[in-house]
mmCIF file of C-alpha atoms in Angstrom:
data_model
loop_
_atom_site.group_PDB
_atom_site.id
_atom_site.type_symbol
_atom_site.label_atom_id
_atom_site.label_comp_id
_atom_site.label_asym_id
_atom_site.label_seq_id
_atom_site.Cartn_x
_atom_site.Cartn_y
_atom_site.Cartn_z
ATOM 1 C CA MET E 1 -0.057 0.162 -0.037
ATOM 2 C CA THR E 2 1.349 3.389 -0.965
ATOM 3 C CA ARG E 3 1.867 5.670 1.995
ATOM 4 C CA ARG E 4 3.248 9.296 2.003
ATOM 5 C CA GLY E 5 2.168 10.218 5.383
ATOM 6 C CA SER E 6 4.104 9.394 8.433
ATOM 7 C CA THR E 7 3.979 5.500 9.904
ATOM 8 C CA ASP E 8 3.757 7.007 13.421
ATOM 9 C CA LEU E 9 0.114 7.115 13.940
ATOM 10 C CA ILE E 10 -1.687 9.214 16.683
ATOM 11 C CA CYS E 11 -3.082 6.025 18.281
ATOM 12 C CA ASP E 12 0.118 4.257 18.451
ATOM 13 C CA PRO E 13 0.576 1.805 20.140
ATOM 14 C CA ASN E 14 -3.170 1.214 19.977
ATOM 15 C CA PRO E 15 -4.833 0.198 16.769
ATOM 16 C CA PHE E 16 -6.358 2.832 14.433
ATOM 17 C CA TYR E 17 -9.048 0.702 12.969
ATOM 18 C CA GLU E 18 -11.031 -2.428 14.477
ATOM 19 C CA VAL E 19 -12.285 -5.207 12.532
ATOM 20 C CA LEU E 20 -15.868 -6.376 13.487
ATOM 21 C CA GLN E 21 -16.495 -9.953 14.029
ATOM 22 C CA ASN E 22 -19.949 -10.249 14.950
ATOM 23 C CA PRO E 23 -22.016 -11.445 11.741
ATOM 24 C CA ASP E 24 -24.549 -8.765 12.174
ATOM 25 C CA ASP E 25 -22.024 -6.132 12.009
ATOM 26 C CA ASP E 26 -22.407 -5.989 8.175
ATOM 27 C CA TRP E 27 -25.303 -3.672 8.722
ATOM 28 C CA GLY E 28 -24.522 -2.719 12.395
ATOM 29 C CA PHE E 29 -24.004 1.117 11.531
ATOM 30 C CA HIS E 30 -21.463 1.400 14.305
ATOM 31 C CA PRO E 31 -20.175 4.958 14.640
ATOM 32 C CA GLY E 32 -16.957 5.283 12.718
ATOM 33 C CA GLN E 33 -17.859 2.182 10.631
ATOM 34 C CA LEU E 34 -16.903 2.354 6.742
ATOM 35 C CA PHE E 35 -19.632 1.701 4.127
ATOM 36 C CA TRP E 36 -20.159 2.131 0.289
ATOM 37 C CA SER E 37 -22.517 5.038 -0.516
ATOM 38 C CA HIS E 38 -23.517 7.345 -3.287
ATOM 39 C CA ILE E 39 -22.388 10.941 -2.836
ATOM 40 C CA ALA E 40 -23.541 13.912 -4.434
ATOM 41 C CA TYR E 41 -21.283 16.931 -4.943
ATOM 42 C CA PRO E 42 -22.841 20.344 -4.570
ATOM 43 C CA GLU E 43 -23.016 22.561 -7.697
ATOM 44 C CA THR E 44 -22.052 26.061 -8.005
ATOM 45 C CA HIS E 45 -25.364 26.712 -9.544
ATOM 46 C CA PRO E 46 -28.152 24.257 -8.820
ATOM 47 C CA GLN E 47 -29.200 22.259 -11.888
ATOM 48 C CA ILE E 48 -32.865 21.131 -12.276
ATOM 49 C CA LEU E 49 -34.825 18.714 -14.290
ATOM 50 C CA LYS E 50 -37.447 21.112 -16.002
ATOM 51 C CA MET E 51 -40.439 19.196 -17.227
ATOM 52 C CA ILE E 52 -41.164 20.253 -20.807
ATOM 53 C CA ASN E 53 -44.078 17.781 -21.594
ATOM 54 C CA TYR E 54 -46.136 15.643 -18.979
ATOM 55 C CA ASP E 55 -48.256 12.933 -20.412
ATOM 56 C CA PRO E 56 -50.964 11.987 -17.937
ATOM 57 C CA ARG E 57 -51.820 8.744 -19.324
ATOM 58 C CA ASN E 58 -48.261 7.119 -19.281
ATOM 59 C CA ASP E 59 -45.648 9.199 -16.963
ATOM 60 C CA ARG E 60 -42.834 7.063 -18.764
ATOM 61 C CA ASN E 61 -43.565 9.589 -21.750
ATOM 62 C CA THR E 62 -42.913 12.588 -19.617
ATOM 63 C CA LYS E 63 -39.939 14.629 -21.061
ATOM 64 C CA PHE E 64 -37.454 16.718 -18.996
ATOM 65 C CA THR E 65 -34.499 18.830 -19.895
ATOM 66 C CA ILE E 66 -31.702 19.730 -17.563
ATOM 67 C CA LYS E 67 -31.174 23.481 -16.885
ATOM 68 C CA PRO E 68 -29.983 25.861 -14.390
ATOM 69 C CA TYR E 69 -32.458 26.796 -11.747
ATOM 70 C CA ASN E 70 -34.323 30.067 -12.121
ATOM 71 C CA ASN E 71 -36.822 31.841 -9.777
ATOM 72 C CA GLY E 72 -40.196 30.565 -10.263
ATOM 73 C CA ASP E 73 -39.175 27.141 -11.672
ATOM 74 C CA GLU E 74 -40.841 25.579 -8.537
ATOM 75 C CA LYS E 75 -44.124 27.055 -9.609
ATOM 76 C CA HIS E 76 -45.804 24.199 -11.349
ATOM 77 C CA TYR E 77 -48.735 21.800 -11.123
ATOM 78 C CA PRO E 78 -48.223 18.884 -8.890
ATOM 79 C CA VAL E 79 -47.498 15.455 -10.597
ATOM 80 C CA LYS E 80 -49.120 12.867 -8.236
ATOM 81 C CA GLU E 81 -47.787 10.073 -10.426
ATOM 82 C CA LEU E 82 -44.153 11.320 -10.067
ATOM 83 C CA ASN E 83 -44.961 12.388 -6.403
ATOM 84 C CA LEU E 84 -43.904 15.726 -7.212
ATOM 85 C CA HIS E 85 -45.435 18.444 -5.173
ATOM 86 C CA GLU E 86 -46.202 21.741 -6.324
ATOM 87 C CA ASP E 87 -43.197 23.464 -4.751
ATOM 88 C CA GLU E 88 -40.801 20.624 -5.374
ATOM 89 C CA LEU E 89 -38.092 19.895 -8.192
ATOM 90 C CA PHE E 90 -36.000 17.086 -9.390
ATOM 91 C CA TYR E 91 -32.251 18.411 -8.978
ATOM 92 C CA VAL E 92 -29.305 17.235 -10.947
ATOM 93 C CA TYR E 93 -25.992 16.590 -9.162
ATOM 94 C CA LYS E 94 -22.865 14.926 -9.990
ATOM 95 C CA GLY E 95 -21.799 12.320 -7.649
ATOM 96 C CA LYS E 96 -19.825 8.908 -7.110
ATOM 97 C CA ARG E 97 -20.171 5.805 -5.290
ATOM 98 C CA ARG E 98 -17.278 5.901 -2.576
ATOM 99 C CA LEU E 99 -16.301 5.067 0.858
ATOM 100 C CA VAL E 100 -18.222 6.755 3.940
ATOM 101 C CA MET E 101 -17.869 6.635 7.608
ATOM 102 C CA ILE E 102 -20.777 6.583 9.670
ATOM 103 C CA LEU E 103 -21.434 9.440 12.258
ATOM 104 C CA GLY E 104 -25.122 8.896 13.292
ATOM 105 C CA TYR E 105 -28.144 6.963 12.430
ATOM 106 C CA ILE E 106 -31.724 7.833 13.074
ATOM 107 C CA LYS E 107 -35.180 6.349 12.069
ATOM 108 C CA SER E 108 -36.743 9.557 11.339
ATOM 109 C CA SER E 109 -40.295 10.036 12.540
ATOM 110 C CA TRP E 110 -40.942 13.235 10.374
ATOM 111 C CA PHE E 111 -43.414 11.173 8.302
ATOM 112 C CA LYS E 112 -45.288 9.110 10.928
ATOM 113 C CA ASN E 113 -46.894 6.789 8.370
ATOM 114 C CA ASN E 114 -43.778 6.302 6.440
ATOM 115 C CA PRO E 115 -40.582 6.318 8.669
ATOM 116 C CA GLN E 116 -37.199 6.642 7.024
ATOM 117 C CA GLU E 117 -33.893 5.398 8.166
ATOM 118 C CA TYR E 118 -31.172 8.028 7.672
ATOM 119 C CA LEU E 119 -27.458 7.959 8.365
ATOM 120 C CA LEU E 120 -25.219 11.023 8.579
ATOM 121 C CA CYS E 121 -22.023 10.164 6.650
ATOM 122 C CA ALA E 122 -18.870 11.619 6.162
ATOM 123 C CA PRO E 123 -17.343 10.866 2.640
ATOM 124 C CA VAL E 124 -13.791 9.465 2.180
ATOM 125 C CA PHE E 125 -11.594 10.929 -0.603
ATOM 126 C CA SER E 126 -8.201 9.159 -1.656
ATOM 127 C CA PHE E 127 -5.106 11.393 -1.974
ATOM 128 C CA LYS E 128 -4.062 11.712 -5.670
ATOM 129 C CA PRO E 129 -0.232 11.691 -6.780
ATOM 130 C CA ASP E 130 1.696 15.071 -7.104
ATOM 131 C CA PRO E 131 1.119 17.678 -8.089
ATOM 132 C CA MET E 132 -2.577 17.476 -6.857
ATOM 133 C CA HIS E 133 -1.763 16.218 -3.382
ATOM 134 C CA THR E 134 1.824 16.864 -2.199
ATOM 135 C CA GLN E 135 3.456 14.772 0.710
ATOM 136 C CA GLU E 136 3.425 18.287 2.769
ATOM 137 C CA MET E 137 -0.443 18.420 2.250
ATOM 138 C CA ILE E 138 -0.789 14.810 3.535
ATOM 139 C CA ILE E 139 1.440 15.487 6.438
ATOM 140 C CA LYS E 140 -0.492 18.709 7.494
ATOM 141 C CA THR E 141 -3.836 16.812 7.008
ATOM 142 C CA GLN E 142 -2.362 14.009 9.436
ATOM 143 C CA ALA E 143 -1.001 16.932 11.693
ATOM 144 C CA PHE E 144 -4.630 18.332 11.978
ATOM 145 C CA LEU E 145 -3.499 21.543 10.336
ATOM 146 C CA TYR E 146 -6.715 21.583 8.112
ATOM 147 C CA SER E 147 -9.846 21.867 10.042
ATOM 148 C CA SER E 148 -12.217 20.072 7.397
ATOM 149 C CA LEU E 149 -9.906 17.020 6.842
ATOM 150 C CA PHE E 150 -9.290 13.956 8.760
ATOM 151 C CA TYR E 151 -6.343 11.623 7.866
ATOM 152 C CA LEU E 152 -7.156 7.910 7.306
ATOM 153 C CA PRO E 153 -3.930 5.622 6.870
ATOM 154 C CA PRO E 154 -4.000 2.740 4.319
ATOM 155 C CA ASP E 155 -4.434 -0.625 6.016
ATOM 156 C CA ILE E 156 -5.123 -4.213 4.864
ATOM 157 C CA ASN E 157 -7.645 -4.263 8.123
ATOM 158 C CA GLY E 158 -9.077 -0.724 7.396
ATOM 159 C CA CYS E 159 -9.305 1.883 4.562
ATOM 160 C CA PRO E 160 -7.594 0.602 1.563
ATOM 161 C CA ASN E 161 -5.910 3.806 0.290
ATOM 162 C CA GLU E 162 -4.397 6.833 2.041
ATOM 163 C CA SER E 163 -7.183 8.963 2.251
ATOM 164 C CA ALA E 164 -8.896 11.898 4.047
ATOM 165 C CA ILE E 165 -12.407 12.454 5.520
ATOM 166 C CA ARG E 166 -13.919 15.778 4.232
ATOM 167 C CA PHE E 167 -16.012 17.433 6.750
ATOM 168 C CA GLU E 168 -17.605 19.891 4.484
ATOM 169 C CA MET E 169 -18.970 16.904 2.424
ATOM 170 C CA ILE E 170 -20.731 15.427 5.337
ATOM 171 C CA GLN E 171 -24.471 14.446 4.203
ATOM 172 C CA PRO E 172 -27.381 12.601 4.932
ATOM 173 C CA VAL E 173 -27.853 9.113 3.305
ATOM 174 C CA ILE E 174 -30.931 6.948 3.157
ATOM 175 C CA ARG E 175 -30.291 3.298 4.593
ATOM 176 C CA ASN E 176 -31.113 1.653 0.974
ATOM 177 C CA SER E 177 -28.185 3.710 -0.676
ATOM 178 C CA LEU E 178 -25.465 2.007 1.391
ATOM 179 C CA ASN E 179 -23.476 -1.314 1.077
ATOM 180 C CA PRO E 180 -21.223 -2.867 3.380
ATOM 181 C CA PHE E 181 -17.576 -2.346 3.079
ATOM 182 C CA PHE E 182 -15.081 -5.366 3.935
ATOM 183 C CA CYS E 183 -11.542 -4.854 4.673
ATOM 184 C CA ASP E 184 -8.922 -6.583 2.327
ATOM 185 C CA GLY E 185 -7.339 -8.388 5.300
ATOM 186 C CA GLY E 186 -10.238 -10.590 6.788
ATOM 187 C CA ARG E 187 -13.079 -9.868 4.536
ATOM 188 C CA LYS E 188 -14.846 -8.326 7.438
ATOM 189 C CA PRO E 189 -16.631 -4.766 8.304
ATOM 190 C CA VAL E 190 -14.519 -2.450 9.800
ATOM 191 C CA ARG E 191 -14.734 0.771 11.844
ATOM 192 C CA LEU E 192 -12.383 3.398 13.508
ATOM 193 C CA SER E 193 -11.035 2.179 16.806
ATOM 194 C CA PRO E 194 -12.552 3.871 19.979
ATOM 195 C CA ASP E 195 -9.413 5.867 20.228
ATOM 196 C CA ALA E 196 -9.291 6.974 16.764
ATOM 197 C CA TYR E 197 -13.086 7.826 16.399
ATOM 198 C CA TRP E 198 -12.756 9.995 19.811
ATOM 199 C CA ILE E 199 -9.917 12.027 18.152
ATOM 200 C CA LEU E 200 -12.160 12.374 14.978
ATOM 201 C CA LEU E 201 -15.216 13.920 17.027
ATOM 202 C CA CYS E 202 -12.633 16.058 18.742
ATOM 203 C CA HIS E 203 -11.385 17.553 15.364
ATOM 204 C CA LEU E 204 -14.904 17.397 14.045
ATOM 205 C CA LEU E 205 -16.300 19.651 16.727
ATOM 206 C CA LYS E 206 -13.569 22.207 16.219
ATOM 207 C CA PHE E 207 -14.624 22.364 12.824
ATOM 208 C CA LEU E 208 -18.317 23.001 13.527
ATOM 209 C CA ASN E 209 -17.858 25.503 16.059
ATOM 210 C CA GLY E 210 -14.137 26.038 16.915
ATOM 211 C CA LYS E 211 -14.748 24.558 20.594
ATOM 212 C CA ILE E 212 -12.439 22.113 22.290
ATOM 213 C CA LEU E 213 -14.321 18.887 23.291
ATOM 214 C CA ASP E 214 -11.546 17.488 25.453
ATOM 215 C CA SER E 215 -8.865 19.692 26.522
ATOM 216 C CA LYS E 216 -6.254 16.699 27.132
ATOM 217 C CA THR E 217 -7.066 15.291 23.808
ATOM 218 C CA ASP E 218 -6.671 18.532 22.185
ATOM 219 C CA GLU E 219 -3.070 19.280 23.675
ATOM 220 C CA TYR E 220 -2.227 15.870 22.549
ATOM 221 C CA MET E 221 -3.234 16.329 18.893
ATOM 222 C CA LYS E 222 -1.220 19.610 18.947
ATOM 223 C CA PHE E 223 1.808 17.879 20.262
ATOM 224 C CA TYR E 224 1.589 15.098 17.731
ATOM 225 C CA GLY E 225 1.052 17.658 14.724
ATOM 226 C CA GLU E 226 4.170 19.543 16.060
ATOM 227 C CA TYR E 227 6.098 16.340 15.994
ATOM 228 C CA LEU E 228 5.091 15.528 12.411
ATOM 229 C CA MET E 229 5.767 19.059 11.160
ATOM 230 C CA GLU E 230 9.272 18.949 12.661
ATOM 231 C CA GLY E 231 9.886 15.745 11.032
ATOM 232 C CA LEU E 232 8.655 16.923 7.680
ATOM 233 C CA GLY E 233 10.993 19.987 8.252
ATOM 234 C CA ASN E 234 14.034 17.761 8.845
ATOM 235 C CA SER E 235 13.333 15.435 5.789
#
């Protein structure tokens, strides 16, 4: 496995990842567990499917065009067959099936007659070769110098590639859009170890509101980051 970050991990000597052994853990939705999911990328300007012709006899014949959103596009007749309400639109986003990390799970009761299972997911992005992602950037990510990035080391029993979680891309995902991830080592589901997940939460809270969740952990993260940057400067 290619690694350009430091082999000295913040959880050492404790593990960074934990392989789950229970047969029910495939769909356990444990905090910090890795899954495959479809992740949408925000657009600079929203794109919508604009209905240009509706066939009430056969909704398969309904025609749409992709266009930028304009004020007033949501003002249309409701389309019961397509479950499209008067003030709703079909949006068009680019996206990708990628690894995500589970942050939370809820069975929403907003619609009492049709509860939905949602998971708050943090997308995982693999580092790319130079010049897109330099070793300096990777080390700085590992050292917690980017508030929106959390470093994931490559591991046969964890994330397969050297990667980062991007907090700014956190989004809700409906349960049916998820598929279990199995690590290359034991073909088992995997999650962050308790130590690594706690550090993730500390870094995430600072990203959200700048506050410190645990002062001792925060001091250790700073010490660890300084150690990594000193090593980078001496390399």
